[in-house]
Amino acid sequence: MKKFKAINTDCIKKDANLDTEIKLEEKLTLLNLKCGENSLPWVQGGCTDGRYLYEFMISQDSKHCVIVKYDLFTQEIVAYSDDMMLGHANDGAYNPNNNTIAIVHCLDPEVPTSNIVYIVDAETLTLKSKYELPEYDMFEITYNQNTRQYITSSEKAMFYWDESFNLLDRKEISVTPGWPSQGIECDGEYVYRLEFFLGKGGEDPSTMKNNIHVNDIETGEEIAIIPLNMNRESENIFIYDGKFYVSCNDRKWRGCEVYSFEIVES
């Protein structure tokens, strides 16, 4: 098994040159975000198209969701979606071929299922369609531009789909017991699977831990497990300008923070 480590873990920066440290929640005003009378304190899924970051902010009961569109270069919010019924909106994947975001449902108090994929227009932030895949649980989703395939994962396997969500392949995977899966990202070589351990939560934030499982994108073989030095709940992972970013809920679960780092062989 290869050895990797994460280095240069920082808050995302205010300035376009990423020199001045500022928490994303302060710049984006995602602290105590509201939609009408509904509070949206939690970040869940997210993804990027290479210029814009899309973060999915939800209510505590998972009945309300607003997508926040954020310009990674100018460091400014450019759009909010209307209130959307996307369940837990646990993860998302951008498809450059049709300018859409695929969002995995994962959880809804009224509809206890984890096999719905919503397709959202990235320009208008409106729902275009949805796919119900009752045979397959999925908590996370990413898109492989090289093969034009979506990859979803559960606690047992990664599933490979065409752009119409016809199943193409399945790879068995391993997870760390007691560590929920949070989000995935891929490049041409690996799939990066984010997982989280709550520990004592807000009572003792130092007990909260995060890992990234690295799997070969073609075979599914696990290559490495990388610990992340972040004592808060990670929610989604994306790659931008050669760096990895992980979006987290802050330690009081009241807003969004994003941390950047590089993965290198150790």
PDB file of C-alpha atoms in Angstrom:
ATOM      1  CA  MET A   1       0.000   0.000   0.000  1.00  0.00           C
ATOM      2  CA  LYS A   2       1.335   3.445  -0.908  1.00  0.00           C
ATOM      3  CA  LYS A   3       1.826   6.040   1.815  1.00  0.00           C
ATOM      4  CA  PHE A   4       0.373   9.518   1.391  1.00  0.00           C
ATOM      5  CA  LYS A   5      -0.094  12.480   3.681  1.00  0.00           C
ATOM      6  CA  ALA A   6      -2.040  15.736   3.592  1.00  0.00           C
ATOM      7  CA  ILE A   7       0.016  18.919   3.979  1.00  0.00           C
ATOM      8  CA  ASN A   8      -0.636  22.666   4.202  1.00  0.00           C
ATOM      9  CA  THR A   9      -4.103  22.415   5.749  1.00  0.00           C
ATOM     10  CA  ASP A  10      -5.544  25.929   5.915  1.00  0.00           C
ATOM     11  CA  CYS A  11      -8.811  27.808   5.815  1.00  0.00           C
ATOM     12  CA  ILE A  12      -9.752  28.970   2.353  1.00  0.00           C
ATOM     13  CA  LYS A  13      -8.541  32.526   1.916  1.00  0.00           C
ATOM     14  CA  LYS A  14     -10.344  35.793   1.313  1.00  0.00           C
ATOM     15  CA  ASP A  15      -8.185  37.128  -1.501  1.00  0.00           C
ATOM     16  CA  ALA A  16      -7.939  35.641  -4.991  1.00  0.00           C
ATOM     17  CA  ASN A  17      -4.213  35.021  -4.428  1.00  0.00           C
ATOM     18  CA  LEU A  18      -5.109  33.031  -1.284  1.00  0.00           C
ATOM     19  CA  ASP A  19      -2.730  35.005   0.920  1.00  0.00           C
ATOM     20  CA  THR A  20      -4.989  36.318   3.678  1.00  0.00           C
ATOM     21  CA  GLU A  21      -6.551  33.743   5.973  1.00  0.00           C
ATOM     22  CA  ILE A  22     -10.284  34.091   6.485  1.00  0.00           C
ATOM     23  CA  LYS A  23     -12.891  31.440   7.178  1.00  0.00           C
ATOM     24  CA  LEU A  24     -15.280  30.741   4.348  1.00  0.00           C
ATOM     25  CA  GLU A  25     -18.257  31.159   6.689  1.00  0.00           C
ATOM     26  CA  GLU A  26     -17.183  34.761   7.388  1.00  0.00           C
ATOM     27  CA  LYS A  27     -16.674  35.647   3.727  1.00  0.00           C
ATOM     28  CA  LEU A  28     -19.753  33.790   2.467  1.00  0.00           C
ATOM     29  CA  THR A  29     -21.980  34.776   5.397  1.00  0.00           C
ATOM     30  CA  LEU A  30     -23.112  31.149   5.573  1.00  0.00           C
ATOM     31  CA  LEU A  31     -23.400  31.537   9.340  1.00  0.00           C
ATOM     32  CA  ASN A  32     -27.085  31.338  10.290  1.00  0.00           C
ATOM     33  CA  LEU A  33     -28.198  31.357   6.646  1.00  0.00           C
ATOM     34  CA  LYS A  34     -31.985  31.585   6.336  1.00  0.00           C
ATOM     35  CA  CYS A  35     -34.540  30.855   3.636  1.00  0.00           C
ATOM     36  CA  GLY A  36     -37.771  32.524   4.676  1.00  0.00           C
ATOM     37  CA  GLU A  37     -38.445  31.344   8.223  1.00  0.00           C
ATOM     38  CA  ASN A  38     -36.207  28.304   7.845  1.00  0.00           C
ATOM     39  CA  SER A  39     -32.703  28.251   9.270  1.00  0.00           C
ATOM     40  CA  LEU A  40     -30.080  26.468   7.125  1.00  0.00           C
ATOM     41  CA  PRO A  41     -27.138  25.947   9.494  1.00  0.00           C
ATOM     42  CA  TRP A  42     -25.588  22.827   7.974  1.00  0.00           C
ATOM     43  CA  VAL A  43     -23.458  22.377   4.890  1.00  0.00           C
ATOM     44  CA  GLN A  44     -23.802  18.936   3.295  1.00  0.00           C
ATOM     45  CA  GLY A  45     -22.855  18.218  -0.295  1.00  0.00           C
ATOM     46  CA  GLY A  46     -20.878  20.390  -2.665  1.00  0.00           C
ATOM     47  CA  CYS A  47     -18.838  20.391  -5.869  1.00  0.00           C
ATOM     48  CA  THR A  48     -17.040  22.719  -8.268  1.00  0.00           C
ATOM     49  CA  ASP A  49     -17.062  23.313 -12.014  1.00  0.00           C
ATOM     50  CA  GLY A  50     -13.524  24.699 -11.939  1.00  0.00           C
ATOM     51  CA  ARG A  51     -14.625  28.308 -11.429  1.00  0.00           C
ATOM     52  CA  TYR A  52     -17.628  28.172  -9.140  1.00  0.00           C
ATOM     53  CA  LEU A  53     -18.156  26.281  -5.910  1.00  0.00           C
ATOM     54  CA  TYR A  54     -21.661  24.966  -5.223  1.00  0.00           C
ATOM     55  CA  GLU A  55     -22.410  24.340  -1.534  1.00  0.00           C
ATOM     56  CA  PHE A  56     -25.676  22.750  -0.387  1.00  0.00           C
ATOM     57  CA  MET A  57     -26.926  24.321   2.853  1.00  0.00           C
ATOM     58  CA  ILE A  58     -29.780  22.446   4.578  1.00  0.00           C
ATOM     59  CA  SER A  59     -32.153  22.732   7.517  1.00  0.00           C
ATOM     60  CA  GLN A  60     -31.714  20.386  10.463  1.00  0.00           C
ATOM     61  CA  ASP A  61     -34.751  18.340   9.436  1.00  0.00           C
ATOM     62  CA  SER A  62     -33.451  17.962   5.832  1.00  0.00           C
ATOM     63  CA  LYS A  63     -36.678  19.454   4.445  1.00  0.00           C
ATOM     64  CA  HIS A  64     -35.115  22.620   3.049  1.00  0.00           C
ATOM     65  CA  CYS A  65     -32.006  23.178   0.939  1.00  0.00           C
ATOM     66  CA  VAL A  66     -30.430  26.214  -0.739  1.00  0.00           C
ATOM     67  CA  ILE A  67     -27.538  25.911  -3.183  1.00  0.00           C
ATOM     68  CA  VAL A  68     -24.981  28.693  -2.730  1.00  0.00           C
ATOM     69  CA  LYS A  69     -22.927  29.495  -5.857  1.00  0.00           C
ATOM     70  CA  TYR A  70     -19.544  30.980  -4.985  1.00  0.00           C
ATOM     71  CA  ASP A  71     -16.868  32.342  -7.344  1.00  0.00           C
ATOM     72  CA  LEU A  72     -13.571  30.740  -6.295  1.00  0.00           C
ATOM     73  CA  PHE A  73     -11.516  33.376  -8.134  1.00  0.00           C
ATOM     74  CA  THR A  74     -13.209  36.585  -6.964  1.00  0.00           C
ATOM     75  CA  GLN A  75     -14.197  35.003  -3.599  1.00  0.00           C
ATOM     76  CA  GLU A  76     -17.776  36.264  -3.893  1.00  0.00           C
ATOM     77  CA  ILE A  77     -21.250  34.728  -3.779  1.00  0.00           C
ATOM     78  CA  VAL A  78     -22.864  35.069  -7.198  1.00  0.00           C
ATOM     79  CA  ALA A  79     -26.212  33.284  -6.720  1.00  0.00           C
ATOM     80  CA  TYR A  80     -28.549  31.454  -4.356  1.00  0.00           C
ATOM     81  CA  SER A  81     -31.097  28.878  -5.444  1.00  0.00           C
ATOM     82  CA  ASP A  82     -34.680  28.975  -4.263  1.00  0.00           C
ATOM     83  CA  ASP A  83     -35.670  26.626  -1.459  1.00  0.00           C
ATOM     84  CA  MET A  84     -35.335  23.129  -2.910  1.00  0.00           C
ATOM     85  CA  MET A  85     -36.544  19.718  -1.717  1.00  0.00           C
ATOM     86  CA  LEU A  86     -33.337  17.706  -2.103  1.00  0.00           C
ATOM     87  CA  GLY A  87     -33.502  15.699   1.110  1.00  0.00           C
ATOM     88  CA  HIS A  88     -30.143  15.566   2.873  1.00  0.00           C
ATOM     89  CA  ALA A  89     -28.341  16.687  -0.343  1.00  0.00           C
ATOM     90  CA  ASN A  90     -25.402  14.641   0.846  1.00  0.00           C
ATOM     91  CA  ASP A  91     -23.034  15.092  -2.111  1.00  0.00           C
ATOM     92  CA  GLY A  92     -22.867  16.513  -5.622  1.00  0.00           C
ATOM     93  CA  ALA A  93     -20.967  16.147  -8.903  1.00  0.00           C
ATOM     94  CA  TYR A  94     -20.614  18.640 -11.735  1.00  0.00           C
ATOM     95  CA  ASN A  95     -20.947  17.398 -15.332  1.00  0.00           C
ATOM     96  CA  PRO A  96     -19.253  19.807 -17.817  1.00  0.00           C
ATOM     97  CA  ASN A  97     -20.871  18.139 -20.820  1.00  0.00           C
ATOM     98  CA  ASN A  98     -24.330  19.418 -19.942  1.00  0.00           C
ATOM     99  CA  ASN A  99     -23.595  22.023 -17.230  1.00  0.00           C
ATOM    100  CA  THR A 100     -25.533  20.167 -14.559  1.00  0.00           C
ATOM    101  CA  ILE A 101     -25.018  19.104 -10.971  1.00  0.00           C
ATOM    102  CA  ALA A 102     -26.014  15.586  -9.901  1.00  0.00           C
ATOM    103  CA  ILE A 103     -27.034  15.529  -6.227  1.00  0.00           C
ATOM    104  CA  VAL A 104     -27.508  12.387  -4.158  1.00  0.00           C
ATOM    105  CA  HIS A 105     -30.530  12.418  -1.890  1.00  0.00           C
ATOM    106  CA  CYS A 106     -29.241  10.162   0.914  1.00  0.00           C
ATOM    107  CA  LEU A 107     -31.837  10.938   3.583  1.00  0.00           C
ATOM    108  CA  ASP A 108     -35.243  12.489   4.028  1.00  0.00           C
ATOM    109  CA  PRO A 109     -37.396  12.160   7.175  1.00  0.00           C
ATOM    110  CA  GLU A 110     -40.523  11.701   5.054  1.00  0.00           C
ATOM    111  CA  VAL A 111     -38.926   9.466   2.395  1.00  0.00           C
ATOM    112  CA  PRO A 112     -36.398   7.139   4.063  1.00  0.00           C
ATOM    113  CA  THR A 113     -34.402   6.275   0.990  1.00  0.00           C
ATOM    114  CA  SER A 114     -30.867   6.810  -0.227  1.00  0.00           C
ATOM    115  CA  ASN A 115     -31.247   6.036  -3.913  1.00  0.00           C
ATOM    116  CA  ILE A 116     -32.459   9.236  -5.554  1.00  0.00           C
ATOM    117  CA  VAL A 117     -30.255  11.408  -7.800  1.00  0.00           C
ATOM    118  CA  TYR A 118     -31.408  14.942  -8.605  1.00  0.00           C
ATOM    119  CA  ILE A 119     -30.131  16.761 -11.702  1.00  0.00           C
ATOM    120  CA  VAL A 120     -29.860  20.539 -11.239  1.00  0.00           C
ATOM    121  CA  ASP A 121     -29.052  23.140 -13.903  1.00  0.00           C
ATOM    122  CA  ALA A 122     -25.798  24.822 -12.806  1.00  0.00           C
ATOM    123  CA  GLU A 123     -26.727  28.117 -14.472  1.00  0.00           C
ATOM    124  CA  THR A 124     -30.254  28.575 -13.138  1.00  0.00           C
ATOM    125  CA  LEU A 125     -29.909  26.395 -10.015  1.00  0.00           C
ATOM    126  CA  THR A 126     -33.252  24.784 -10.778  1.00  0.00           C
ATOM    127  CA  LEU A 127     -34.263  21.119 -10.846  1.00  0.00           C
ATOM    128  CA  LYS A 128     -34.249  19.516 -14.298  1.00  0.00           C
ATOM    129  CA  SER A 129     -34.936  15.841 -13.558  1.00  0.00           C
ATOM    130  CA  LYS A 130     -34.364  13.027 -11.109  1.00  0.00           C
ATOM    131  CA  TYR A 131     -33.461   9.348 -11.179  1.00  0.00           C
ATOM    132  CA  GLU A 132     -34.770   6.775  -8.711  1.00  0.00           C
ATOM    133  CA  LEU A 133     -32.484   3.758  -8.391  1.00  0.00           C
ATOM    134  CA  PRO A 134     -34.183   1.530  -5.805  1.00  0.00           C
ATOM    135  CA  GLU A 135     -31.641  -1.275  -6.005  1.00  0.00           C
ATOM    136  CA  TYR A 136     -28.680   0.858  -4.968  1.00  0.00           C
ATOM    137  CA  ASP A 137     -27.902   2.873  -1.843  1.00  0.00           C
ATOM    138  CA  MET A 138     -25.650   5.851  -2.487  1.00  0.00           C
ATOM    139  CA  PHE A 139     -24.288   8.447  -0.126  1.00  0.00           C
ATOM    140  CA  GLU A 140     -21.726  10.173  -2.364  1.00  0.00           C
ATOM    141  CA  ILE A 141     -21.216  11.018  -6.020  1.00  0.00           C
ATOM    142  CA  THR A 142     -18.454  12.236  -8.348  1.00  0.00           C
ATOM    143  CA  TYR A 143     -17.994  12.530 -12.112  1.00  0.00           C
ATOM    144  CA  ASN A 144     -15.082  11.146 -14.156  1.00  0.00           C
ATOM    145  CA  GLN A 145     -14.583  13.435 -17.154  1.00  0.00           C
ATOM    146  CA  ASN A 146     -12.193  10.987 -18.827  1.00  0.00           C
ATOM    147  CA  THR A 147     -14.817   8.250 -19.120  1.00  0.00           C
ATOM    148  CA  ARG A 148     -17.960  10.406 -18.899  1.00  0.00           C
ATOM    149  CA  GLN A 149     -19.166   8.274 -16.011  1.00  0.00           C
ATOM    150  CA  TYR A 150     -20.629   9.014 -12.604  1.00  0.00           C
ATOM    151  CA  ILE A 151     -19.278   7.141  -9.600  1.00  0.00           C
ATOM    152  CA  THR A 152     -21.419   6.722  -6.501  1.00  0.00           C
ATOM    153  CA  SER A 153     -20.547   4.925  -3.298  1.00  0.00           C
ATOM    154  CA  SER A 154     -22.235   3.254  -0.381  1.00  0.00           C
ATOM    155  CA  GLU A 155     -20.669   1.607   2.650  1.00  0.00           C
ATOM    156  CA  LYS A 156     -19.998  -1.538   0.626  1.00  0.00           C
ATOM    157  CA  ALA A 157     -19.206  -0.620  -2.964  1.00  0.00           C
ATOM    158  CA  MET A 158     -18.540   1.995  -5.609  1.00  0.00           C
ATOM    159  CA  PHE A 159     -20.937   1.994  -8.554  1.00  0.00           C
ATOM    160  CA  TYR A 160     -20.079   3.239 -12.044  1.00  0.00           C
ATOM    161  CA  TRP A 161     -22.883   4.751 -14.171  1.00  0.00           C
ATOM    162  CA  ASP A 162     -23.268   6.258 -17.611  1.00  0.00           C
ATOM    163  CA  GLU A 163     -24.717   9.758 -17.926  1.00  0.00           C
ATOM    164  CA  SER A 164     -28.272   8.360 -17.949  1.00  0.00           C
ATOM    165  CA  PHE A 165     -27.581   6.370 -14.784  1.00  0.00           C
ATOM    166  CA  ASN A 166     -27.444   2.942 -16.344  1.00  0.00           C
ATOM    167  CA  LEU A 167     -25.194   0.781 -14.174  1.00  0.00           C
ATOM    168  CA  LEU A 168     -21.888  -0.159 -15.832  1.00  0.00           C
ATOM    169  CA  ASP A 169     -19.745  -1.634 -13.067  1.00  0.00           C
ATOM    170  CA  ARG A 170     -19.402  -2.233  -9.334  1.00  0.00           C
ATOM    171  CA  LYS A 171     -16.264  -2.333  -7.166  1.00  0.00           C
ATOM    172  CA  GLU A 172     -16.223  -3.618  -3.606  1.00  0.00           C
ATOM    173  CA  ILE A 173     -14.668  -1.240  -1.068  1.00  0.00           C
ATOM    174  CA  SER A 174     -13.848  -1.162   2.632  1.00  0.00           C
ATOM    175  CA  VAL A 175     -14.847   1.480   5.169  1.00  0.00           C
ATOM    176  CA  THR A 176     -13.723   2.222   8.712  1.00  0.00           C
ATOM    177  CA  PRO A 177     -16.416   0.897  11.117  1.00  0.00           C
ATOM    178  CA  GLY A 178     -18.191   3.755  12.888  1.00  0.00           C
ATOM    179  CA  TRP A 179     -16.929   6.375  10.401  1.00  0.00           C
ATOM    180  CA  PRO A 180     -19.799   7.594   8.137  1.00  0.00           C
ATOM    181  CA  SER A 181     -19.032   8.260   4.487  1.00  0.00           C
ATOM    182  CA  GLN A 182     -19.267  11.973   3.656  1.00  0.00           C
ATOM    183  CA  GLY A 183     -18.271  12.754   0.058  1.00  0.00           C
ATOM    184  CA  ILE A 184     -16.095  11.636  -2.857  1.00  0.00           C
ATOM    185  CA  GLU A 185     -13.992  13.199  -5.594  1.00  0.00           C
ATOM    186  CA  CYS A 186     -11.928  11.696  -8.406  1.00  0.00           C
ATOM    187  CA  ASP A 187      -9.200  12.521 -10.887  1.00  0.00           C
ATOM    188  CA  GLY A 188      -7.993  10.349 -13.750  1.00  0.00           C
ATOM    189  CA  GLU A 189      -6.182   7.972 -11.426  1.00  0.00           C
ATOM    190  CA  TYR A 190      -7.857   7.780  -8.026  1.00  0.00           C
ATOM    191  CA  VAL A 191     -11.166   8.092  -6.173  1.00  0.00           C
ATOM    192  CA  TYR A 192     -10.913  10.014  -2.883  1.00  0.00           C
ATOM    193  CA  ARG A 193     -13.524   8.999  -0.291  1.00  0.00           C
ATOM    194  CA  LEU A 194     -14.060  11.241   2.724  1.00  0.00           C
ATOM    195  CA  GLU A 195     -15.106   9.798   6.091  1.00  0.00           C
ATOM    196  CA  PHE A 196     -15.743  11.246   9.561  1.00  0.00           C
ATOM    197  CA  PHE A 197     -15.605  10.079  13.195  1.00  0.00           C
ATOM    198  CA  LEU A 198     -17.781  12.082  15.630  1.00  0.00           C
ATOM    199  CA  GLY A 199     -16.078  11.108  18.870  1.00  0.00           C
ATOM    200  CA  LYS A 200     -17.512  13.288  21.651  1.00  0.00           C
ATOM    201  CA  GLY A 201     -18.576  15.952  19.162  1.00  0.00           C
ATOM    202  CA  GLY A 202     -18.927  19.485  20.487  1.00  0.00           C
ATOM    203  CA  GLU A 203     -18.172  18.372  24.047  1.00  0.00           C
ATOM    204  CA  ASP A 204     -14.571  17.671  23.009  1.00  0.00           C
ATOM    205  CA  PRO A 205     -13.822  18.721  19.405  1.00  0.00           C
ATOM    206  CA  SER A 206     -10.349  17.208  19.610  1.00  0.00           C
ATOM    207  CA  THR A 207     -11.977  13.751  19.422  1.00  0.00           C
ATOM    208  CA  MET A 208     -13.540  14.451  15.990  1.00  0.00           C
ATOM    209  CA  LYS A 209     -11.446  12.941  13.187  1.00  0.00           C
ATOM    210  CA  ASN A 210     -11.435  12.722   9.381  1.00  0.00           C
ATOM    211  CA  ASN A 211      -9.832  10.388   6.845  1.00  0.00           C
ATOM    212  CA  ILE A 212      -9.589  10.103   3.083  1.00  0.00           C
ATOM    213  CA  HIS A 213      -9.610   6.621   1.554  1.00  0.00           C
ATOM    214  CA  VAL A 214      -7.774   6.555  -1.771  1.00  0.00           C
ATOM    215  CA  ASN A 215      -8.923   3.907  -4.279  1.00  0.00           C
ATOM    216  CA  ASP A 216      -7.655   3.055  -7.741  1.00  0.00           C
ATOM    217  CA  ILE A 217     -10.292   4.423 -10.088  1.00  0.00           C
ATOM    218  CA  GLU A 218     -10.151   1.427 -12.457  1.00  0.00           C
ATOM    219  CA  THR A 219      -9.794  -1.528 -10.089  1.00  0.00           C
ATOM    220  CA  GLY A 220     -11.284  -0.140  -6.866  1.00  0.00           C
ATOM    221  CA  GLU A 221      -8.220  -1.319  -4.946  1.00  0.00           C
ATOM    222  CA  GLU A 222      -7.549   0.692  -1.803  1.00  0.00           C
ATOM    223  CA  ILE A 223      -4.248   2.527  -2.162  1.00  0.00           C
ATOM    224  CA  ALA A 224      -4.032   4.506   1.080  1.00  0.00           C
ATOM    225  CA  ILE A 225      -5.875   6.012   4.044  1.00  0.00           C
ATOM    226  CA  ILE A 226      -4.913   9.627   4.711  1.00  0.00           C
ATOM    227  CA  PRO A 227      -5.698  11.271   8.078  1.00  0.00           C
ATOM    228  CA  LEU A 228      -6.760  14.926   7.961  1.00  0.00           C
ATOM    229  CA  ASN A 229      -5.850  17.327  10.736  1.00  0.00           C
ATOM    230  CA  MET A 230      -9.320  18.864  11.069  1.00  0.00           C
ATOM    231  CA  ASN A 231     -11.315  18.526  14.308  1.00  0.00           C
ATOM    232  CA  ARG A 232     -14.732  19.224  12.826  1.00  0.00           C
ATOM    233  CA  GLU A 233     -17.261  17.345  10.677  1.00  0.00           C
ATOM    234  CA  SER A 234     -16.136  17.097   7.062  1.00  0.00           C
ATOM    235  CA  GLU A 235     -18.957  17.063   4.502  1.00  0.00           C
ATOM    236  CA  ASN A 236     -17.661  17.195   0.920  1.00  0.00           C
ATOM    237  CA  ILE A 237     -14.400  17.162  -1.012  1.00  0.00           C
ATOM    238  CA  PHE A 238     -13.381  18.786  -4.304  1.00  0.00           C
ATOM    239  CA  ILE A 239     -10.277  19.591  -6.349  1.00  0.00           C
ATOM    240  CA  TYR A 240      -9.595  23.147  -7.523  1.00  0.00           C
ATOM    241  CA  ASP A 241      -6.451  24.509  -9.195  1.00  0.00           C
ATOM    242  CA  GLY A 242      -4.390  21.470  -8.221  1.00  0.00           C
ATOM    243  CA  LYS A 243      -5.345  21.525  -4.533  1.00  0.00           C
ATOM    244  CA  PHE A 244      -7.822  19.512  -2.502  1.00  0.00           C
ATOM    245  CA  TYR A 245     -10.551  21.256  -0.538  1.00  0.00           C
ATOM    246  CA  VAL A 246     -12.819  19.841   2.157  1.00  0.00           C
ATOM    247  CA  SER A 247     -15.987  21.658   3.240  1.00  0.00           C
ATOM    248  CA  CYS A 248     -16.899  21.227   6.896  1.00  0.00           C
ATOM    249  CA  ASN A 249     -19.494  22.255   9.406  1.00  0.00           C
ATOM    250  CA  ASP A 250     -17.874  24.404  12.077  1.00  0.00           C
ATOM    251  CA  ARG A 251     -17.468  22.974  15.551  1.00  0.00           C
ATOM    252  CA  LYS A 252     -20.871  24.286  16.656  1.00  0.00           C
ATOM    253  CA  TRP A 253     -22.687  23.048  13.504  1.00  0.00           C
ATOM    254  CA  ARG A 254     -23.832  26.555  12.613  1.00  0.00           C
ATOM    255  CA  GLY A 255     -22.054  27.331   9.335  1.00  0.00           C
ATOM    256  CA  CYS A 256     -19.595  26.284   6.631  1.00  0.00           C
ATOM    257  CA  GLU A 257     -15.802  26.258   6.606  1.00  0.00           C
ATOM    258  CA  VAL A 258     -13.546  25.092   3.770  1.00  0.00           C
ATOM    259  CA  TYR A 259      -9.977  23.850   4.180  1.00  0.00           C
ATOM    260  CA  SER A 260      -7.336  23.388   1.500  1.00  0.00           C
ATOM    261  CA  PHE A 261      -4.427  20.971   1.372  1.00  0.00           C
ATOM    262  CA  GLU A 262      -2.198  18.990  -0.957  1.00  0.00           C
ATOM    263  CA  ILE A 263      -1.794  15.205  -1.043  1.00  0.00           C
ATOM    264  CA  VAL A 264       1.776  13.995  -1.528  1.00  0.00           C
ATOM    265  CA  GLU A 265       3.547  10.659  -1.327  1.00  0.00           C
ATOM    266  CA  SER A 266       5.380  10.279   1.985  1.00  0.00           C
TER     267      SER A 266
END
